[in-house]
Amino acid sequence: MVTGAIKNKVDKIWTDIWAGGITNPLTVIEQLTYLMFIRSLDEKELATEDFENMAGEKMEHIFPASEAGQSMRWSRFKDKDSREIFLTMQQRVFPAIKKMKYGRLPDFDANGELVEIADDPTRPDEGNTAFARYMDDAMFLIPTPQVLQKIITGLEDLYTHDIADLDMQGDLYEYMLGKLATAGQNGQFRTPKHIRDMMVELVQPTPDDFICDPACGTAGFLVSSAKYVRKHYGDDMTPEQWQHFAGPMFAGFDMDRTMLRISAMNLMLHSITNPDIDYKDSVSKQNSICSKYTICLANPPFKGTVDAESINDDLKAVTNTKKTELLFLALFLRMLKTGGRCACIVPDGVLFGSSKAHQSIRKELIENHQLRAVISMPSGVFKPYAGVSTAVLVFTKTGAGGTDKVWFYDMKADGFSLDDKRTEVKENDIPDIIARFHNLDAETDRKRTEQSFFVPKAEIAANGYDLSINKYKETEYVPVEYPSTAEILADLHELEMEITKGLAELEEMV
């Protein structure tokens, strides 16, 4: 858990970077990401050296054995003079990370020139992690030696005193990502952790699943899924399942290379070393993935429209539109295997939009697959950076129908205030949502006046496949008894007499 003291330390590092002239939160996260990665490489190297000493067995090293190679290690440069640290980072560490290959860093010759690692055709490129793949266009932007030294000192203090394990390191990174309170051009923004965790609980991933987020951003949904699997299955997982967990289990696509670097780092900090993180426009012809995943979790961009010519024809066949929120729903259906589950966030417009494209995607979900739940969320969930009203759709790809009735839930509170401050409050419907969703048989007799209820498929179809909860919800009006006009006038007369009496007493005193 990230405590107040740890938050203060992170905020101090953040302030130091801001004071140094880097004010874009995404750039701050990116620069901190590089430094955390560099430190994690040295941690791995130290663990390898300990194992070698204990087992007397030679292992492959990340850092070259030369003096230049060893000078790149965090443990070697962290306590040196600030100018020396800055030059080491700028001239050696950063260029070396950009050319990392097979899990090894390249060496430098006597003239300080980088010697690239030669390609090895006999060996699969397993060391070429997702993070290293997206380092090509990375830039070292920390402006001065003094700022760099402050950041390194601050991070070292955190790692030495506060970060006990990978989970803690991941939580710390989550807190940093929480500072990304900005929405992207296409209406993409970070999904709050408690909403992600709720959605993961609804689909209940297992160690054998293949999980994808085709609009992954910082890979929050993949991280939440990984935590869920570790928590519920970690003690009983086989070596094969752990191998699957370390890479192929998780896939994420995005069109922002900075986000891809951050998501690869985020996953690496949660011990997912080689996920399928790829630069891809998910709804374009570039993405032809079909029936590959067993779970899709996503918060796709809402406001975006894409070039009509680039949209994959498979998606246009389901919903002929340029709106990303509708195209992504068609994409989930295509990418899932039969029997695959999806929980995704959609803006309210998807639920009641009257256009042909809106109706066709809702009809597809209800008639040809199994739409299980529509969870309506309050508009403050994405504050402070968006006030949109949204809902979570939970469905299973069947290709053969299966929707008899749809479960609706009207979420009124998510454990945080619904204003811009988003402070913690007692009111929280999320535990109730999870409990009820996994025991839907008990929901059958609930009335439409209650917070959750079922609506039969026939009624939804008769309403143009409208999925907004207000269409089906019933409100109980309690009659209010007001006093008669005569009583009100009598009260006013009495009040007037009291005022007159009071004024008379005041006049006598003067």
PDB file of C-alpha atoms in Angstrom, residues 62 71 79 138 209 229 277 294 304 306 313 323 368 416 428 441 477 506 508:
ATOM      1  CA  ILE A  62      23.404  -8.082 -18.528  1.00  0.00           C
ATOM      2  CA  SER A  71      30.325   1.882 -14.873  1.00  0.00           C
ATOM      3  CA  ASP A  79      26.938   7.952  -5.185  1.00  0.00           C
ATOM      4  CA  ALA A 138      13.472   7.482 -26.595  1.00  0.00           C
ATOM      5  CA  ASP A 209      -6.382 -17.309 -20.340  1.00  0.00           C
ATOM      6  CA  VAL A 229      -4.293 -14.272 -11.251  1.00  0.00           C
ATOM      7  CA  ILE A 277       2.893  -5.086 -26.519  1.00  0.00           C
ATOM      8  CA  THR A 294     -10.223 -15.590 -24.207  1.00  0.00           C
ATOM      9  CA  GLY A 304     -12.210   9.543 -31.794  1.00  0.00           C
ATOM     10  CA  VAL A 306     -10.867   7.257 -37.825  1.00  0.00           C
ATOM     11  CA  ASP A 313     -13.891  -4.261 -43.515  1.00  0.00           C
ATOM     12  CA  LYS A 323     -16.926   6.217 -34.335  1.00  0.00           C
ATOM     13  CA  ASN A 368     -25.883 -13.190 -31.850  1.00  0.00           C
ATOM     14  CA  PHE A 416     -14.911   8.150  -3.877  1.00  0.00           C
ATOM     15  CA  ASN A 428     -19.395   2.089  -2.410  1.00  0.00           C
ATOM     16  CA  ASP A 441     -30.035 -16.500  -9.895  1.00  0.00           C
ATOM     17  CA  TYR A 477     -43.337   8.537  -6.191  1.00  0.00           C
ATOM     18  CA  LEU A 506     -37.295  47.923  21.024  1.00  0.00           C
ATOM     19  CA  GLU A 508     -39.699  51.439  24.438  1.00  0.00           C
TER      20      GLU A 508
END
